[in-house]
Tab-separated table of C-alpha atoms in Angstrom:
chain	number	residue	atom	x	y	z
A	1	MET	CA	-22.772	-9.930	68.870
A	2	ASN	CA	-25.485	-7.606	68.555
A	3	PRO	CA	-28.275	-7.968	65.997
A	4	GLY	CA	-26.953	-5.001	64.007
A	5	ASP	CA	-23.664	-6.943	63.438
A	6	VAL	CA	-25.551	-10.068	62.390
A	7	TYR	CA	-27.554	-8.279	59.775
A	8	ALA	CA	-24.261	-6.596	58.499
A	9	LEU	CA	-22.766	-10.044	58.079
A	10	ALA	CA	-25.818	-11.267	56.245
A	11	GLY	CA	-25.266	-8.317	54.078
A	12	VAL	CA	-21.670	-9.224	53.426
A	13	LEU	CA	-22.744	-12.801	52.357
A	14	ALA	CA	-25.463	-11.140	50.197
A	15	CYS	CA	-22.608	-9.134	48.567
A	16	VAL	CA	-20.482	-12.287	47.947
A	17	LEU	CA	-23.349	-14.024	46.319
A	18	LEU	CA	-24.229	-11.085	44.122
A	19	ALA	CA	-20.513	-10.516	43.250
A	20	ALA	CA	-20.524	-14.171	42.276
A	21	PHE	CA	-23.636	-13.780	40.038
A	22	PHE	CA	-22.457	-10.617	38.255
A	23	ALA	CA	-18.914	-11.949	37.780
A	24	ALA	CA	-20.331	-15.065	36.387
A	25	ALA	CA	-22.510	-12.956	33.961
A	26	GLN	CA	-19.742	-10.812	32.858
A	27	THR	CA	-17.446	-13.827	31.924
A	28	ALA	CA	-20.324	-15.395	30.162
A	29	TYR	CA	-21.278	-12.574	28.108
A	30	SER	CA	-17.569	-11.489	27.444
A	31	ARG	CA	-17.322	-14.954	25.754
A	32	MET	CA	-20.475	-15.043	23.883
A	33	THR	CA	-20.503	-13.986	20.193
A	34	LEU	CA	-23.391	-12.984	18.268
A	35	THR	CA	-23.449	-16.131	16.203
A	36	ARG	CA	-23.238	-18.204	19.288
A	37	ALA	CA	-26.159	-16.383	20.725
A	38	LEU	CA	-28.280	-16.417	17.555
A	39	LYS	CA	-27.617	-20.335	17.317
A	40	LEU	CA	-28.762	-20.593	21.039
A	41	ALA	CA	-31.923	-18.552	20.123
A	42	GLU	CA	-33.087	-21.101	17.591
A	43	ASP	CA	-35.063	-22.972	20.153
A	44	GLY	CA	-37.285	-19.932	20.585
A	45	ARG	CA	-36.811	-19.447	24.466
A	46	ARG	CA	-37.329	-16.081	25.637
A	47	SER	CA	-34.045	-16.171	27.635
A	48	ALA	CA	-32.122	-16.956	24.672
A	49	GLN	CA	-33.646	-13.996	22.787
A	50	ARG	CA	-32.529	-11.803	25.652
A	51	VAL	CA	-29.046	-13.111	25.385
A	52	VAL	CA	-29.124	-12.018	21.710
A	53	ARG	CA	-30.168	-8.543	22.568
A	54	LEU	CA	-27.566	-8.217	25.202
A	55	VAL	CA	-24.767	-9.472	22.975
A	56	GLN	CA	-25.854	-7.145	20.178
A	57	ASP	CA	-24.727	-4.273	22.628
A	58	PRO	CA	-21.777	-5.743	24.372
A	59	THR	CA	-20.358	-2.239	25.345
A	60	ARG	CA	-23.298	-1.490	27.616
A	61	THR	CA	-23.849	-5.028	28.925
A	62	LEU	CA	-20.126	-5.493	29.948
A	63	ASN	CA	-19.697	-2.125	31.405
A	64	VAL	CA	-22.733	-2.338	33.571
A	65	LEU	CA	-21.616	-5.796	34.887
A	66	ALA	CA	-18.207	-4.396	35.511
A	67	LEU	CA	-19.732	-1.564	37.714
A	68	LEU	CA	-21.863	-3.920	39.577
A	69	VAL	CA	-19.074	-6.429	40.281
A	70	VAL	CA	-16.871	-3.608	41.654
A	71	ALA	CA	-19.630	-2.013	43.651
A	72	VAL	CA	-20.880	-5.297	45.550
A	73	GLN	CA	-17.199	-6.291	46.241
A	74	VAL	CA	-16.182	-3.025	47.573
A	75	THR	CA	-19.381	-2.841	49.770
A	76	GLY	CA	-18.957	-6.300	51.070
A	77	VAL	CA	-15.258	-5.953	52.112
A	78	ALA	CA	-15.964	-2.431	53.584
A	79	VAL	CA	-18.831	-3.705	55.672
A	80	LEU	CA	-16.868	-6.659	56.737
A	81	THR	CA	-13.932	-4.463	57.991
A	82	VAL	CA	-16.226	-2.181	59.944
A	83	VAL	CA	-17.882	-5.072	61.793
A	84	VAL	CA	-14.592	-6.784	62.623
A	85	ALA	CA	-13.019	-3.657	63.652
A	86	ARG	CA	-15.547	-3.280	66.585
A	87	TYR	CA	-14.208	-6.388	68.142
A	88	LEU	CA	-10.436	-5.895	67.513
A	89	ASP	CA	-8.882	-3.027	69.534
A	90	ASP	CA	-5.751	-2.866	67.367
A	91	ALA	CA	-5.540	-1.535	63.662
A	92	PRO	CA	-3.249	-4.577	62.597
A	93	GLY	CA	-5.991	-7.196	63.556
A	94	ALA	CA	-8.496	-4.970	61.550
A	95	ALA	CA	-6.105	-4.990	58.527
A	96	VAL	CA	-5.573	-8.580	58.725
A	97	ALA	CA	-9.544	-9.100	58.950
A	98	SER	CA	-9.752	-6.917	55.857
A	99	VAL	CA	-7.105	-8.836	53.791
A	100	VAL	CA	-8.962	-12.277	54.911
A	101	GLY	CA	-12.343	-10.751	53.755
A	102	ALA	CA	-10.773	-9.573	50.371
A	103	ALA	CA	-9.348	-13.072	49.900
A	104	ALA	CA	-12.519	-14.896	50.565
A	105	MET	CA	-14.392	-12.372	48.297
A	106	PHE	CA	-11.849	-13.198	45.585
A	107	VAL	CA	-12.391	-16.997	45.753
A	108	GLY	CA	-16.014	-16.911	46.296
A	109	ALA	CA	-17.070	-14.064	43.855
A	110	GLU	CA	-14.190	-14.144	41.364
A	111	VAL	CA	-12.577	-17.525	40.836
A	112	ALA	CA	-15.266	-19.923	41.341
A	113	PRO	CA	-18.053	-18.080	39.340
A	114	LYS	CA	-15.707	-17.277	36.475
A	115	THR	CA	-14.580	-20.947	36.370
A	116	LEU	CA	-18.224	-22.013	36.176
A	117	ALA	CA	-19.051	-19.386	33.535
A	118	LEU	CA	-15.993	-20.597	31.288
A	119	GLN	CA	-17.462	-24.179	31.629
A	120	ARG	CA	-21.004	-23.404	30.976
A	121	THR	CA	-21.159	-20.172	29.041
A	122	GLU	CA	-24.380	-20.505	27.357
A	123	THR	CA	-26.078	-21.959	30.364
A	124	VAL	CA	-24.869	-18.984	32.647
A	125	ALA	CA	-25.860	-16.413	29.889
A	126	ARG	CA	-29.252	-17.807	29.593
A	127	VAL	CA	-30.046	-18.102	33.226
A	128	THR	CA	-28.714	-14.644	34.097
A	129	SER	CA	-30.216	-12.960	31.157
A	130	GLY	CA	-33.494	-11.688	32.890
A	131	TRP	CA	-31.758	-9.780	35.633
A	132	VAL	CA	-28.914	-8.804	33.461
A	133	ALA	CA	-31.478	-7.104	30.905
A	134	ARG	CA	-33.184	-5.220	33.778
A	135	LEU	CA	-30.050	-3.957	35.284
A	136	VAL	CA	-28.553	-2.835	32.060
A	137	LYS	CA	-31.827	-0.902	31.271
A	138	VAL	CA	-31.800	0.846	34.674
A	139	LEU	CA	-28.078	1.396	35.264
A	140	SER	CA	-26.954	2.335	31.553
A	141	PRO	CA	-27.360	6.068	32.193
A	142	LEU	CA	-25.267	5.995	35.196
A	143	VAL	CA	-22.445	3.869	33.267
A	144	SER	CA	-22.653	6.244	30.439
A	145	ALA	CA	-22.062	9.166	32.843
A	146	LEU	CA	-19.085	7.564	34.360
A	147	ILE	CA	-17.609	6.792	31.017
A	148	TRP	CA	-18.055	10.491	29.858
A	149	MET	CA	-16.309	11.592	33.072
A	150	GLY	CA	-13.439	8.980	32.434
A	151	ASN	CA	-13.012	10.407	28.801
A	152	VAL	CA	-12.806	13.971	30.317
A	153	ILE	CA	-10.094	13.158	32.427
A	154	ALA	CA	-8.309	10.785	29.967
A	155	PRO	CA	-9.515	11.684	26.394
A	156	GLY	CA	-9.743	8.984	24.017
A	157	LYS	CA	-12.171	6.371	22.690
A	158	GLY	CA	-11.031	3.479	24.816
A	159	LEU	CA	-13.863	3.669	27.490
A	160	ALA	CA	-16.415	4.773	24.929
A	161	GLN	CA	-15.881	1.682	22.992
A	162	GLY	CA	-15.860	-0.515	25.930
A	163	PRO	CA	-14.190	-3.961	26.303
A	164	PHE	CA	-12.448	-5.092	23.353
A	165	VAL	CA	-10.242	-8.025	21.793
A	166	THR	CA	-7.057	-7.205	20.406
A	167	GLU	CA	-5.276	-8.944	17.505
A	168	ASP	CA	-2.743	-10.351	19.966
A	169	ASP	CA	-5.489	-11.664	22.197
A	170	LEU	CA	-7.020	-13.577	19.203
A	171	ARG	CA	-3.522	-15.064	18.363
A	172	ASP	CA	-3.227	-16.236	21.855
A	173	MET	CA	-6.767	-17.895	21.726
A	174	ILE	CA	-5.888	-19.684	18.583
A	175	ASP	CA	-2.520	-20.842	20.158
A	176	THR	CA	-4.663	-22.130	23.165
A	177	ALA	CA	-7.081	-23.811	20.987
A	178	GLU	CA	-4.182	-25.561	19.087
A	179	SER	CA	-2.603	-26.494	22.463
A	180	ASP	CA	-6.012	-27.962	23.798
A	181	GLU	CA	-6.399	-29.922	20.309
A	182	VAL	CA	-9.295	-27.951	19.575
A	183	ILE	CA	-7.835	-27.117	16.045
A	184	GLU	CA	-5.053	-28.770	14.240
A	185	GLU	CA	-1.424	-27.281	13.909
A	186	THR	CA	-2.215	-26.600	10.319
A	187	GLU	CA	-5.359	-24.793	10.991
A	188	ARG	CA	-3.415	-22.562	13.574
A	189	ALA	CA	-0.675	-21.713	11.189
A	190	MET	CA	-3.271	-20.878	8.413
A	191	ILE	CA	-5.139	-18.477	10.681
A	192	HIS	CA	-1.881	-16.779	11.800
A	193	SER	CA	-1.115	-16.290	8.073
A	194	ILE	CA	-4.325	-14.625	7.502
A	195	PHE	CA	-3.558	-12.148	10.331
A	196	GLU	CA	-0.173	-11.551	8.604
A	197	LEU	CA	-1.658	-10.822	5.146
A	198	SER	CA	-2.308	-7.037	6.228
A	199	ASP	CA	1.376	-6.734	7.367
A	200	THR	CA	2.700	-8.238	4.023
A	201	VAL	CA	3.271	-6.049	1.111
A	202	VAL	CA	3.295	-7.243	-2.533
A	203	ARG	CA	7.006	-6.686	-2.985
A	204	GLU	CA	7.428	-9.572	-0.477
A	205	ILE	CA	5.585	-12.165	-2.311
A	206	MET	CA	5.958	-11.128	-6.195
A	207	VAL	CA	7.908	-12.922	-8.723
A	208	PRO	CA	10.707	-10.327	-9.463
A	209	ARG	CA	11.250	-9.081	-12.953
A	210	PRO	CA	14.428	-11.138	-13.739
A	211	ASP	CA	12.494	-14.328	-13.108
A	212	MET	CA	9.332	-13.282	-14.928
A	213	VAL	CA	8.235	-15.522	-17.984
A	214	ALA	CA	7.250	-12.904	-20.652
A	215	VAL	CA	7.386	-12.630	-24.527
A	216	ALA	CA	8.077	-9.891	-26.903
A	217	VAL	CA	4.991	-8.487	-28.797
A	218	GLY	CA	6.738	-9.031	-32.135
A	219	ILE	CA	7.583	-12.662	-32.187
A	220	PRO	CA	5.493	-15.438	-34.032
A	221	LEU	CA	2.412	-16.627	-32.234
A	222	GLY	CA	3.969	-20.034	-32.400
A	223	GLU	CA	6.704	-19.232	-30.308
A	224	VAL	CA	4.387	-17.693	-27.836
A	225	LEU	CA	2.673	-21.078	-27.755
A	226	ASP	CA	6.042	-22.948	-27.282
A	227	VAL	CA	6.661	-20.852	-24.234
A	228	ILE	CA	3.091	-21.646	-22.929
A	229	LEU	CA	3.846	-25.209	-23.315
A	230	GLU	CA	7.146	-25.248	-21.862
A	231	ARG	CA	6.458	-23.191	-18.777
A	232	GLY	CA	2.803	-24.273	-18.148
A	233	HIS	CA	1.512	-20.753	-17.563
A	234	SER	CA	-1.996	-19.663	-18.768
A	235	ARG	CA	-1.085	-16.050	-18.691
A	236	ILE	CA	2.128	-14.535	-19.987
A	237	PRO	CA	3.061	-10.935	-19.837
A	238	VAL	CA	3.855	-9.275	-23.288
A	239	TYR	CA	6.547	-6.463	-23.499
A	240	ARG	CA	7.682	-4.118	-26.161
A	241	GLU	CA	11.194	-3.608	-26.917
A	242	VAL	CA	12.295	-4.101	-23.222
A	243	ARG	CA	11.110	-6.116	-20.470
A	244	ASP	CA	10.231	-3.069	-18.415
A	245	ARG	CA	7.559	-1.969	-20.902
A	246	ILE	CA	4.545	-4.486	-20.270
A	247	VAL	CA	1.936	-3.784	-22.901
A	248	GLY	CA	-0.410	-6.433	-22.153
A	249	LEU	CA	-1.191	-10.291	-21.298
A	250	VAL	CA	-1.799	-13.120	-23.787
A	251	TYR	CA	-3.798	-15.947	-22.588
A	252	ALA	CA	-3.268	-19.563	-23.386
A	253	LYS	CA	-6.849	-20.049	-24.189
A	254	ASP	CA	-6.840	-17.168	-26.717
A	255	VAL	CA	-3.888	-18.573	-28.459
A	256	LEU	CA	-5.505	-22.132	-28.625
A	257	GLY	CA	-8.527	-20.423	-29.919
A	258	ARG	CA	-6.585	-18.729	-32.713
A	259	MET	CA	-5.022	-22.180	-33.669
A	260	ARG	CA	-8.527	-23.418	-34.461
A	261	ALA	CA	-8.856	-20.906	-37.356
A	262	GLY	CA	-6.567	-23.005	-39.549
A	263	ASP	CA	-2.837	-23.974	-40.193
A	264	GLY	CA	-1.726	-20.355	-40.894
A	265	ALA	CA	-3.370	-18.800	-37.947
A	266	LEU	CA	-0.233	-18.719	-35.883
A	267	ALA	CA	1.753	-16.871	-38.649
A	268	GLY	CA	-0.003	-13.507	-38.651
A	269	PRO	CA	-0.099	-10.785	-36.406
A	270	TRP	CA	-1.742	-11.292	-32.812
A	271	ASP	CA	-1.751	-7.868	-31.378
A	272	ASP	CA	-5.740	-8.314	-31.008
A	273	LEU	CA	-5.076	-11.078	-28.555
A	274	LEU	CA	-3.435	-8.801	-25.991
A	275	ARG	CA	-5.220	-8.149	-22.689
A	276	THR	CA	-4.914	-4.978	-20.617
A	277	PRO	CA	-2.634	-5.614	-17.725
A	278	PHE	CA	-3.600	-4.965	-14.103
A	279	PHE	CA	-0.892	-2.823	-12.460
A	280	VAL	CA	-0.304	-2.605	-8.748
A	281	PRO	CA	2.191	-0.740	-6.592
A	282	GLU	CA	4.731	-2.965	-4.957
A	283	LEU	CA	4.055	-1.604	-1.493
A	284	LYS	CA	0.302	-2.365	-1.593
A	285	PRO	CA	-0.684	-4.848	1.328
A	286	VAL	CA	-1.540	-8.194	0.190
A	287	ASP	CA	-4.958	-8.276	1.814
A	288	ALA	CA	-5.896	-5.110	-0.114
A	289	LEU	CA	-4.489	-6.763	-3.337
A	290	LEU	CA	-6.601	-9.948	-2.899
A	291	ARG	CA	-9.794	-7.903	-2.779
A	292	GLU	CA	-8.884	-5.741	-5.775
A	293	LEU	CA	-8.230	-8.934	-7.816
A	294	GLN	CA	-11.587	-10.560	-6.786
A	295	ALA	CA	-13.339	-7.460	-7.698
A	296	ALA	CA	-11.629	-7.004	-11.083
A	297	LYS	CA	-11.927	-10.603	-11.635
A	298	VAL	CA	-8.355	-11.019	-12.593
A	299	HIS	CA	-5.680	-13.460	-11.690
A	300	LEU	CA	-2.513	-11.797	-12.486
A	301	ALA	CA	-1.097	-8.305	-11.743
A	302	ILE	CA	1.939	-6.602	-12.945
A	303	VAL	CA	3.952	-4.951	-9.871
A	304	VAL	CA	5.398	-1.444	-10.549
A	305	ASP	CA	7.733	0.342	-8.355
A	306	GLU	CA	7.712	3.905	-7.171
A	307	TYR	CA	8.985	5.247	-10.504
A	308	GLY	CA	6.506	3.364	-12.677
A	309	ALA	CA	9.105	0.623	-13.748
A	310	THR	CA	8.143	-2.980	-13.833
A	311	ALA	CA	9.164	-4.697	-10.546
A	312	GLY	CA	7.628	-8.184	-11.166
A	313	LEU	CA	4.237	-9.828	-11.164
A	314	VAL	CA	2.025	-11.472	-8.606
A	315	THR	CA	-0.854	-13.940	-8.998
A	316	ILE	CA	-3.760	-15.050	-6.737
A	317	GLU	CA	-1.664	-18.364	-6.282
A	318	ASP	CA	1.202	-16.348	-4.695
A	319	ILE	CA	-1.338	-14.852	-2.169
A	320	LEU	CA	-2.986	-18.182	-1.296
A	321	GLU	CA	0.469	-19.776	-0.898
A	322	GLU	CA	1.012	-17.018	1.965
A	323	ILE	CA	-1.930	-18.687	3.561
A	324	VAL	CA	-1.729	-22.456	2.956
A	325	GLY	CA	1.916	-22.688	1.984
A	326	GLU	CA	3.748	-23.724	-1.170
A	327	ILE	CA	1.427	-24.959	-3.932
A	328	VAL	CA	3.320	-27.217	-6.415
A	329	ASP	CA	1.748	-28.223	-9.696
A	330	GLU	CA	2.800	-30.511	-12.399
A	331	TYR	CA	4.679	-27.794	-14.242
A	332	ASP	CA	6.531	-26.438	-11.246
A	333	ALA	CA	10.088	-27.729	-10.979
A	334	GLU	CA	10.868	-28.490	-7.238
A	335	GLU	CA	13.836	-26.471	-6.014
A	336	GLU	CA	15.159	-26.445	-2.441
A	337	LEU	CA	15.566	-23.053	-1.029
A	338	VAL	CA	17.586	-24.273	1.850
A	339	GLU	CA	19.914	-27.304	2.143
A	340	GLN	CA	22.387	-28.575	4.570
A	341	VAL	CA	26.069	-28.781	3.037
A	342	PRO	CA	29.257	-30.055	4.495
A	343	ASP	CA	31.573	-27.451	6.253
A	344	HIS	CA	28.838	-24.803	6.251
A	345	ALA	CA	25.564	-24.536	8.079
A	346	LEU	CA	23.286	-23.930	5.081
A	347	ARG	CA	23.286	-23.250	1.336
A	348	VAL	CA	20.255	-21.070	0.469
A	349	ASP	CA	18.700	-19.715	-2.490
A	350	ALA	CA	19.394	-15.812	-2.803
A	351	ARG	CA	15.711	-15.251	-3.063
A	352	LEU	CA	15.065	-16.801	0.398
A	353	PRO	CA	13.482	-14.243	2.491
A	354	ILE	CA	15.454	-12.817	5.476
A	355	SER	CA	12.643	-13.554	7.986
A	356	ASP	CA	12.845	-17.126	6.978
A	357	LEU	CA	16.573	-17.430	7.428
A	358	ALA	CA	16.501	-15.474	10.713
A	359	ALA	CA	13.810	-18.009	11.850
A	360	LEU	CA	15.916	-20.991	10.839
A	361	LEU	CA	18.899	-19.513	12.604
A	362	ASP	CA	17.274	-18.082	15.471
A	363	ALA	CA	18.999	-14.700	14.907
A	364	GLU	CA	18.104	-11.091	14.412
A	365	LEU	CA	18.979	-10.167	10.811
A	366	PRO	CA	18.149	-6.719	9.362
A	367	SER	CA	15.140	-6.761	7.243
A	368	ASP	CA	14.091	-3.119	6.931
A	369	GLU	CA	15.720	-2.294	3.736
A	370	TRP	CA	16.018	-5.607	2.077
A	371	ASP	CA	13.582	-8.566	1.598
A	372	THR	CA	15.796	-11.418	0.476
A	373	VAL	CA	19.021	-12.899	1.529
A	374	GLY	CA	20.775	-11.872	-1.702
A	375	GLY	CA	19.601	-8.487	-1.301
A	376	LEU	CA	21.062	-8.245	2.071
A	377	LEU	CA	24.447	-9.596	0.954
A	378	PHE	CA	24.391	-7.267	-2.129
A	379	GLY	CA	23.215	-4.184	0.109
A	380	VAL	CA	25.966	-4.685	2.795
A	381	LEU	CA	28.761	-5.154	0.194
A	382	GLY	CA	27.544	-2.383	-1.957
A	383	HIS	CA	28.560	-4.088	-5.225
A	384	VAL	CA	27.969	-7.152	-7.015
A	385	PRO	CA	29.888	-9.892	-5.367
A	386	ASP	CA	32.537	-12.103	-6.748
A	387	PRO	CA	32.179	-15.894	-5.824
A	388	GLY	CA	33.551	-16.296	-2.397
A	389	GLU	CA	33.101	-12.647	-0.960
A	390	HIS	CA	31.378	-12.495	2.369
A	391	VAL	CA	29.806	-10.426	4.813
A	392	ASP	CA	29.219	-10.879	8.513
A	393	VAL	CA	25.868	-9.548	9.815
A	394	SER	CA	24.544	-10.050	13.294
A	395	GLY	CA	26.680	-12.994	14.048
A	396	VAL	CA	26.095	-14.680	10.682
A	397	ARG	CA	28.383	-14.863	7.672
A	398	LEU	CA	26.997	-14.818	4.258
A	399	THR	CA	29.125	-15.874	1.358
A	400	ALA	CA	28.326	-15.582	-2.271
A	401	GLU	CA	28.595	-19.004	-3.855
A	402	LEU	CA	27.105	-18.595	-7.235
A	403	VAL	CA	26.768	-15.318	-9.045
A	404	ARG	CA	25.012	-15.140	-12.480
A	405	GLY	CA	25.769	-11.866	-14.239
A	406	ARG	CA	24.712	-9.068	-11.823
A	407	ARG	CA	22.551	-11.515	-9.748
A	408	ILE	CA	23.393	-13.442	-6.574
A	409	ALA	CA	21.931	-17.154	-7.080
A	410	LYS	CA	23.396	-19.053	-4.076
A	411	VAL	CA	24.573	-17.970	-0.792
A	412	LEU	CA	26.418	-20.099	1.942
A	413	VAL	CA	25.436	-19.353	5.472
A	414	ASP	CA	27.573	-19.849	8.753
A	415	ARG	CA	26.828	-19.059	12.353
A	416	LEU	CA	29.975	-17.166	13.783
A	417	ASP	CA	31.166	-18.090	17.375
A	418	GLU	CA	31.765	-15.242	19.819
A	419	GLU	CA	35.538	-14.981	18.933
A	420	ARG	CA	34.918	-14.859	15.195
A	421	VAL	CA	32.268	-12.105	15.762
A	422	VAL	CA	34.613	-9.993	17.679
A	423	GLU	CA	37.253	-10.433	15.076
A	424	SER	CA	34.789	-9.417	12.431
A	425	ALA	CA	33.604	-6.361	14.306
A	426	GLY	CA	37.359	-5.399	14.628
A	427	ASP	CA	37.835	-5.810	10.959
A	428	ARG	CA	35.189	-3.166	10.391
A	429	VAL	CA	36.543	-0.731	12.889
């Protein structure tokens, strides 16, 4: 082997070491958050201060490191292939050598350094910060030019924005943290629920108008107090003539304050106690509603549909229950929405969300047009069902068990076997 080839192989080894260095740095900086970097910098070390500056501009830092990793890996494999080809007469031998070299590069310059960076993220970030800062400063113009060229070929903001983490990535990280016992299962569920707030609209969590506790504006204040004491609500919607016309809210503390005025205080008019209601559309995202309620400093909002009619009401407690689960206080009567019954799979409250029933049965149920099981049954039938009427949807039979007036109260749910599904499909044809 001539001296030139020895130097070339030394260069290949140098490429492996450089690739390992850059790959470790890339992994470390992709995992470093600004909060984590600032905490690291509390000890005042210059290396930690450099880490903070690099993390503050992750697009530039990670793109430079990505370019360096690719450059040294390609260079190393190419040089190794040229050297080996001189000693092998056949092309297949050279190809095998290239594959072996690439495999060695993968293990030595990818797997090993990245594993180390995952285990010692802060240490690797601090140790590599000096060279990384210099290289980022020198190579940033080149990387920016390459990104510009890429955006010319494939217009868009993806490359300009650099590496990013999607919501699905964050969800996977949370699931991994729970499986590794870093966080509790309840914490994982709460975090997932927070993500889902933006995908949930007010209509899905509100108390529908028929279930609202409301009082007429003309009744004696003593009767209003009776409703407050019986139902345990601190805020009661007030309507004029029909429940669709909400004209205000009456607060329990205002009624109690009026009581202090004397024995006859509850007998007179009480229009002056009405508070202006806060109205929201039924399709407003729940996370946006929470911000609005916080800004307005109110706890209850009246929900209206697209025609301006009252659809229901929603409280901050309803929103919190989407995150932490059902909150039951001393005034809430516990009611099972789902129960097992003989001869049937389930008996469910008609207000049960379709998504919850689908999860229980591991079935695909249509939920685009309806939110609740009762709404699905009503919508498919096209009329108010009589007790015993049923529909078959996606291999699930829904039977109206209890109907109060025009409202479905209880629904029996059965899973259909394949033969019954075919029969049901034939009946519809």
